Amino acid sequence: MADKKEKPQDDVKELTEKLLVTRKNGCTQVSDKTLETADKYCEGYKAFLNAAKTEREVVSFAVTEAEKAGFVPFEHGKKYAAGEKVYWNNRGKAVILAVIGEKGCRDGVRIAAAHIDSPRLDLKPHPLYEKDGVSLFKTHYYGGIKKYQWTTIPLAMHGRVVLKNGRRVDICVGEREGDPQFTVTDLLPHLAEEQMKKTLAKGVEGENLNIFVGSRPVRADKGDNLVKLAVMKILNEKYGMTEEDFVSADIEFVPAFRAADVGFDRSMVGAYGNDDRVCAYPALTAALHAKKPTNTIVTVLADREEIGSYGNTGLESEFLRYFIADLAQAEDMKARHVLSRSKCLSADVTAALDPTYEDAYETTNACYVNSGVGVCKYTGARGKSGTSEATAEYVSEVRSLFEKNGVLWQIGEMGRVDLGGGGTVALYIAGLNVDVIDIGVPVLSMHSPFELVSKLDVYMTYKGILSFYEAE
């Protein structure tokens, strides 16, 4: 009987590297020089976060930086040459930047879309009142928040008031050294037995997110609402306001703390507003740094995403389509033909796996800090409700582009399927018949007053958008 020939053993390590996806901390996959570059890039990002905590402030920042880089206001009907740079400011709350490509719009445009609004506390139309010797502002929270997180933290007041005479007054109180700050009070634990029996969702009610603004009354022997009057007197002396002027004001209260390095290794940026300014800043800087794009590139920084993108400064509206229609018309093309050939990166954050709450994630399909820009083939909730889904062909194209340009990337979902989910602007851009995919920075503590992001992931998002813009 002949001996059986032994089958050669497969090289498991070689096969694993060739055939399987293996997760490694991205910091071990890049050079020290790349990490240093990421850290340096995020110094600019932190300065941006500190300077621009509201959508109006982001637009102002973007326009200033764009003009420094040679961008000029867009003129409807004008034909632009390759390399020219333009911007269009939509009501001071959204902005589009474009660099005309060598081919113009002929093969479509390349779009990166991010949003610049974040969860916050807005003032009601009649916010100021007095009770039990103190004066407070009534608020209406904006976006999805855990309400208890917004109590007992320092808050700053940002916004614009348009006075009865039409004069515009910009307000920022609580950010500079020596400024007064504000807060929402909470019940002391000694008296909170009933409150602490409630669920987290009910422990702090929306109507109780009232901001403490003063306690010293006007000196008078008689009169009502003397503390309220004293507060209004300060606002009148400083800004020319009367109480009625709150009706025509966009006033937001946001966390007063500044962006900071987090961790002994300073690997993370902690700040208010990382969602979605952590994608807006890379999209903006990529537009400023892009050199001689083949196709016209369009960066759109939009408002209102946190409440569904509704309104004339959100991407559910037509303003992006109108802008691209104007570009197309200047080149004797139809907007629908340009849009149908266009490609988009919907630049929005995704959830980073949090080891403290790992049960909320499906770990094989989660995004991790320090693993690069997160790619989401689809977003939405539960049964893919309210989502756009990228085609296999477009995912392959983006994946190949990132690999070719040394962009560290990963792909994942928001969390476990039946827990909920979230949406982005992708479905509105897909509705224009544009190929679109979600990419962005994974975030810890998303929608909290102090969110965390990896510096390496921020830099890789910038590098990914820049490679998209400069692709032939």
XYZ file of C-alpha atoms in Angstrom:
472
model
C 0.000 0.000 0.000
C 1.447 3.332 -1.083
C 2.096 6.047 1.468
C -0.255 9.058 1.359
C 1.407 12.237 0.218
C 1.277 14.957 2.853
C -0.590 18.072 1.788
C 1.574 21.222 2.102
C 0.533 23.414 5.007
C -0.919 26.776 4.032
C 0.922 29.829 5.302
C -1.753 31.099 7.680
C -0.121 34.491 8.195
C 0.184 35.080 4.452
C -3.400 33.977 3.790
C -4.724 36.112 6.648
C -2.988 39.219 5.344
C -4.173 38.478 1.811
C -7.787 37.491 2.454
C -9.040 38.835 5.793
C -9.714 42.250 7.257
C -7.550 42.798 10.317
C -8.044 45.781 12.596
C -5.006 47.614 13.904
C -4.647 50.926 15.676
C -3.967 53.358 12.857
C -1.178 55.031 14.808
C 0.902 51.887 14.217
C 0.213 52.001 10.478
C 1.494 55.505 9.792
C 4.849 57.172 10.290
C 5.798 59.462 13.163
C 5.967 62.253 10.600
C 2.330 61.670 9.654
C 1.309 61.808 13.314
C 3.228 65.073 13.713
C 1.486 66.461 10.621
C -1.892 65.422 12.034
C -1.121 67.114 15.347
C -0.074 70.314 13.591
C -3.175 70.275 11.378
C -5.364 69.989 14.465
C -3.842 73.108 16.017
C -5.557 75.003 13.211
C -8.696 72.972 13.787
C -8.795 73.867 17.488
C -8.383 77.557 16.649
C -11.299 77.220 14.224
C -13.481 75.577 16.894
C -12.755 78.376 19.355
C -13.473 81.084 16.781
C -16.616 79.578 15.247
C -19.176 78.062 17.608
C -22.275 78.940 15.573
C -23.190 78.596 11.924
C -22.949 82.383 11.417
C -19.447 82.405 12.867
C -18.384 79.459 10.678
C -19.566 81.277 7.552
C -17.728 84.427 8.594
C -14.559 82.398 9.263
C -14.865 80.542 5.946
C -15.385 83.725 3.911
C -12.413 85.432 5.574
C -10.108 82.472 4.905
C -11.441 82.057 1.378
C -10.772 85.692 0.507
C -7.219 85.347 1.840
C -6.806 82.401 -0.545
C -8.025 84.391 -3.556
C -11.733 83.506 -3.621
C -14.132 86.233 -4.767
C -17.931 86.543 -4.538
C -19.727 84.510 -7.208
C -21.408 86.508 -9.992
C -24.410 84.961 -11.701
C -24.016 84.860 -15.469
C -20.251 85.278 -15.509
C -18.135 82.656 -17.258
C -15.145 81.622 -15.164
C -11.825 80.249 -16.376
C -10.038 77.185 -15.024
C -8.437 77.893 -11.661
C -10.696 80.785 -10.696
C -12.099 80.648 -7.169
C -15.527 81.848 -6.077
C -17.815 81.708 -3.054
C -21.519 82.309 -2.464
C -22.794 83.333 0.974
C -26.351 82.180 1.691
C -27.860 84.564 4.276
C -24.779 84.394 6.475
C -25.720 80.861 7.621
C -24.474 78.642 4.782
C -21.725 79.049 2.196
C -20.517 77.448 -1.030
C -16.935 77.607 -2.299
C -15.968 76.517 -5.815
C -12.737 76.187 -7.770
C -13.237 75.945 -11.523
C -11.606 72.812 -12.945
C -9.616 72.307 -16.144
C -12.645 70.520 -17.622
C -15.153 72.801 -15.930
C -18.500 71.079 -15.422
C -18.293 68.893 -18.517
C -17.867 65.636 -16.586
C -19.817 66.798 -13.540
C -18.526 68.499 -10.408
C -16.967 67.057 -7.260
C -18.887 68.024 -4.139
C -17.967 67.798 -0.470
C -20.913 68.675 1.776
C -20.730 69.215 5.519
C -23.006 70.918 8.016
C -22.031 73.688 10.409
C -24.887 73.683 12.920
C -24.632 71.817 16.226
C -27.005 71.015 19.118
C -27.501 74.004 21.402
C -29.995 76.049 23.412
C -31.877 78.731 21.437
C -33.797 81.559 23.082
C -37.578 81.642 22.805
C -39.135 84.787 21.218
C -40.017 86.132 24.682
C -37.225 84.629 26.774
C -36.614 86.989 29.704
C -38.538 86.562 32.949
C -38.148 87.019 36.703
C -39.136 84.629 39.472
C -38.297 84.402 43.169
C -35.682 87.135 42.999
C -33.706 85.930 39.984
C -33.931 86.524 36.239
C -33.729 83.745 33.656
C -33.957 83.094 29.915
C -36.455 80.563 28.542
C -34.890 78.323 25.891
C -35.911 75.896 23.182
C -33.274 73.220 22.635
C -32.073 72.650 19.068
C -31.150 69.205 17.762
C -30.929 65.868 19.523
C -29.544 66.280 23.026
C -29.493 64.491 26.373
C -31.027 67.360 28.314
C -29.353 66.547 31.630
C -25.924 67.106 30.026
C -26.733 70.805 29.553
C -27.207 71.632 33.231
C -24.474 73.047 35.523
C -21.971 73.740 32.746
C -20.651 77.196 31.776
C -22.496 78.633 28.785
C -21.719 81.496 26.412
C -24.190 83.696 24.543
C -23.703 84.045 20.774
C -25.881 85.517 18.070
C -27.297 88.441 16.185
C -30.044 90.883 17.099
C -31.728 93.024 14.468
C -33.091 96.046 16.321
C -36.409 97.684 15.584
C -34.597 100.370 13.570
C -32.947 97.679 11.399
C -29.473 97.933 12.925
C -27.709 94.574 13.229
C -25.873 93.829 16.459
C -23.632 90.783 16.904
C -23.301 89.431 20.432
C -20.686 87.173 21.993
C -20.535 87.004 25.780
C -18.756 84.367 27.823
C -15.792 83.494 25.608
C -13.227 86.161 26.495
C -11.195 86.276 29.696
C -13.184 88.229 32.278
C -16.554 87.818 30.513
C -19.551 86.768 32.598
C -20.852 83.283 31.819
C -24.230 81.625 32.211
C -25.635 78.280 33.305
C -28.710 76.082 33.661
C -29.116 75.128 37.327
C -30.016 71.669 38.613
C -31.565 70.319 41.790
C -29.214 69.393 44.624
C -29.005 65.625 45.346
C -30.229 66.188 48.914
C -33.646 67.201 47.512
C -33.666 65.177 44.305
C -35.206 61.903 45.474
C -38.255 62.309 43.234
C -36.212 63.603 40.292
C -33.807 60.670 40.485
C -36.677 58.174 40.210
C -37.345 59.461 36.694
C -35.760 58.159 33.500
C -32.802 60.063 32.039
C -35.123 61.439 29.367
C -37.502 62.887 31.975
C -35.053 63.873 34.721
C -34.625 67.308 33.155
C -37.583 68.589 31.146
C -37.134 70.850 28.121
C -39.150 73.614 29.768
C -36.707 73.579 32.689
C -33.634 74.382 30.593
C -33.767 77.949 31.875
C -30.568 79.997 31.857
C -29.591 82.026 34.937
C -28.834 85.607 33.832
C -29.053 87.861 36.900
C -30.116 88.453 40.503
C -29.480 92.140 41.362
C -32.554 94.392 41.046
C -32.764 97.984 39.945
C -32.627 100.130 43.092
C -36.166 101.342 43.625
C -38.658 101.541 46.484
C -41.496 100.249 44.358
C -41.984 98.311 41.152
C -42.302 94.815 39.726
C -39.736 92.707 37.858
C -36.849 94.818 39.107
C -34.243 92.074 38.468
C -35.556 91.552 34.935
C -35.472 95.313 34.428
C -31.851 95.455 35.614
C -30.836 92.778 33.103
C -32.683 94.563 30.318
C -31.001 97.838 31.301
C -27.563 96.210 30.814
C -28.562 94.864 27.394
C -29.946 98.237 26.378
C -26.800 100.107 27.421
C -24.485 97.647 25.683
C -26.456 96.692 22.559
C -29.318 99.191 22.266
C -31.880 96.438 22.825
C -35.368 96.594 24.245
C -37.232 93.447 25.292
C -39.208 93.463 22.042
C -35.965 93.092 20.051
C -35.631 89.464 21.174
C -38.361 88.754 18.623
C -35.938 89.513 15.767
C -32.870 87.806 17.200
C -30.936 84.601 16.536
C -29.467 83.991 20.000
C -27.788 80.679 20.851
C -26.262 79.469 24.114
C -23.353 77.076 23.685
C -20.769 75.545 26.035
C -18.187 78.143 27.022
C -15.208 75.835 27.299
C -12.462 75.914 24.696
C -11.151 73.100 22.517
C -8.512 71.083 24.334
C -6.103 68.197 23.863
C -7.389 65.099 25.671
C -5.321 62.229 27.054
C -1.768 62.043 28.365
C -0.660 61.496 24.766
C -2.726 64.453 23.482
C -4.134 62.162 20.784
C -7.687 63.538 20.888
C -9.433 66.893 20.514
C -12.210 67.536 23.009
C -14.621 70.342 22.195
C -18.171 71.501 21.720
C -19.320 71.279 18.103
C -17.056 68.525 16.755
C -20.252 67.324 15.072
C -20.012 68.454 12.328
C -17.340 71.122 12.322
C -14.811 68.290 12.411
C -15.842 67.564 8.815
C -16.553 71.169 7.827
C -12.984 72.244 8.611
C -11.350 69.509 6.465
C -13.803 70.275 3.631
C -13.006 73.998 3.880
C -9.225 73.579 4.060
C -9.242 71.027 1.245
C -10.995 73.614 -0.947
C -8.451 76.256 0.042
C -5.503 73.943 -0.670
C -6.692 72.143 -3.828
C -4.409 72.795 -6.802
C -5.622 72.873 -10.396
C -8.502 70.398 -10.089
C -9.440 68.522 -13.224
C -13.155 68.859 -12.515
C -14.772 71.852 -10.845
C -14.885 71.321 -7.082
C -17.696 72.539 -4.851
C -17.571 72.730 -1.055
C -20.903 73.351 0.626
C -21.151 74.151 4.328
C -24.833 73.981 5.190
C -27.079 74.825 8.107
C -30.040 73.005 9.742
C -28.831 69.389 9.387
C -29.417 68.651 13.060
C -33.155 69.243 12.590
C -33.576 67.584 9.186
C -31.880 70.091 6.827
C -35.167 71.991 6.440
C -35.209 75.694 5.619
C -33.545 77.859 2.981
C -30.057 77.414 4.454
C -30.361 73.630 4.740
C -29.667 71.115 2.003
C -33.263 69.989 1.738
C -33.710 73.322 -0.065
C -32.668 74.156 -3.619
C -29.714 76.473 -3.019
C -27.007 73.969 -3.975
C -28.870 72.953 -7.124
C -29.319 76.607 -8.097
C -25.606 77.284 -7.671
C -24.604 74.318 -9.826
C -27.247 75.328 -12.367
C -25.546 78.727 -12.630
C -22.148 77.052 -13.147
C -23.655 74.830 -15.824
C -25.412 77.681 -17.615
C -22.165 79.649 -17.839
C -20.697 76.699 -19.746
C -23.784 76.259 -21.966
C -24.804 73.068 -20.191
C -27.993 71.869 -18.515
C -27.931 71.571 -14.724
C -29.435 68.089 -14.831
C -26.639 66.841 -17.085
C -23.954 68.245 -14.780
C -25.598 66.863 -11.652
C -26.111 63.420 -13.168
C -22.353 63.165 -13.784
C -21.355 64.594 -10.421
C -19.914 62.838 -7.369
C -20.189 63.774 -3.723
C -18.612 63.035 -0.364
C -21.251 63.721 2.276
C -18.843 64.710 5.035
C -20.510 63.985 8.351
C -19.426 62.284 11.540
C -20.131 58.732 12.583
C -20.149 57.077 15.987
C -16.856 55.763 17.324
C -17.050 52.554 19.327
C -16.999 53.419 23.030
C -15.558 50.545 25.106
C -17.585 51.647 28.141
C -20.821 51.159 26.184
C -19.731 48.401 23.801
C -23.147 46.689 23.909
C -24.601 49.552 21.844
C -22.398 48.622 18.879
C -21.961 45.663 16.581
C -18.208 45.452 16.952
C -17.332 43.910 13.576
C -19.146 46.774 11.821
C -18.189 49.700 14.023
C -15.740 52.535 13.473
C -12.852 53.000 15.908
C -10.804 56.017 16.970
C -7.382 56.250 15.293
C -8.460 53.962 12.429
C -8.876 56.767 9.904
C -11.769 58.431 8.149
C -14.998 56.500 8.607
C -16.884 55.471 5.471
C -20.614 54.669 5.716
C -22.199 52.943 2.736
C -25.584 53.863 4.193
C -26.898 55.639 7.281
C -30.516 55.886 8.394
C -32.406 54.093 11.164
C -33.310 50.460 11.744
C -34.500 49.112 8.368
C -32.366 51.708 6.511
C -35.134 54.270 6.962
C -34.321 57.776 5.798
C -31.084 56.943 4.058
C -29.160 57.093 0.837
C -27.069 54.038 -0.008
C -23.971 54.248 -2.185
C -23.627 51.761 -5.014
C -20.959 49.075 -4.974
C -19.307 50.801 -7.927
C -19.032 54.142 -6.117
C -17.798 52.555 -2.888
C -15.094 50.803 -4.922
C -14.113 54.081 -6.573
C -13.754 55.927 -3.256
C -11.975 53.008 -1.622
C -9.461 52.816 -4.474
C -8.921 56.577 -4.391
C -8.144 56.518 -0.676
C -5.790 53.551 -1.025
C -3.946 55.204 -3.904
C -3.399 58.399 -1.890
C -2.391 56.837 1.417
C -5.611 57.773 3.207
C -6.233 55.620 6.281
C -9.894 54.590 6.170
C -12.407 52.220 7.727
C -16.036 51.328 7.111
C -18.800 50.843 9.629
C -22.317 51.559 10.835
C -23.694 53.909 13.502
C -24.506 51.152 16.026
C -26.665 48.078 16.547
C -29.422 47.840 13.966
C -32.464 48.027 16.254
C -31.154 50.761 18.559
C -31.927 53.634 16.197
C -29.481 55.441 13.969
C -29.022 58.792 12.307
C -29.157 60.551 8.974
C -27.017 62.987 7.013
C -27.432 65.311 4.033
C -26.585 62.451 1.656
C -30.192 61.632 0.750
C -30.869 65.233 -0.357
C -27.819 65.289 -2.624
C -28.635 61.806 -3.933
C -32.059 63.258 -4.759
C -30.265 65.452 -7.327
C -29.136 62.244 -9.094
C -25.577 62.598 -7.767
C -23.407 59.651 -6.698
C -22.884 60.169 -2.959
C -21.320 58.381 -0.007
C -20.939 59.353 3.643
C -17.434 59.806 5.009
C -16.323 61.474 8.209
C -14.649 61.418 11.582
C -15.724 58.886 14.247
C -16.835 60.727 17.421
C -17.047 59.728 21.084
C -19.818 61.335 23.190
C -21.580 62.609 20.056
C -24.118 65.417 20.611
C -22.797 66.082 24.091
C -21.419 69.483 25.138
C -17.875 68.024 24.966
C -17.216 65.562 22.127
C -13.976 63.690 21.416
C -12.263 63.024 18.082
C -8.897 61.564 17.106
C -6.380 63.965 15.604
C -5.264 61.272 13.167
C -8.847 60.720 11.997
C -9.370 64.476 11.491
C -6.248 64.722 9.359
C -7.161 61.639 7.312
C -10.583 63.158 6.600
C -8.867 66.266 5.231
C -6.467 64.127 3.202
C -9.360 62.055 1.841
C -11.371 65.102 0.709
C -8.286 66.715 -0.823
C -7.489 63.543 -2.811
C -11.132 63.472 -3.992
C -10.840 67.066 -5.179
C -7.530 66.539 -6.970
C -8.479 63.229 -8.638
C -8.328 63.180 -12.425
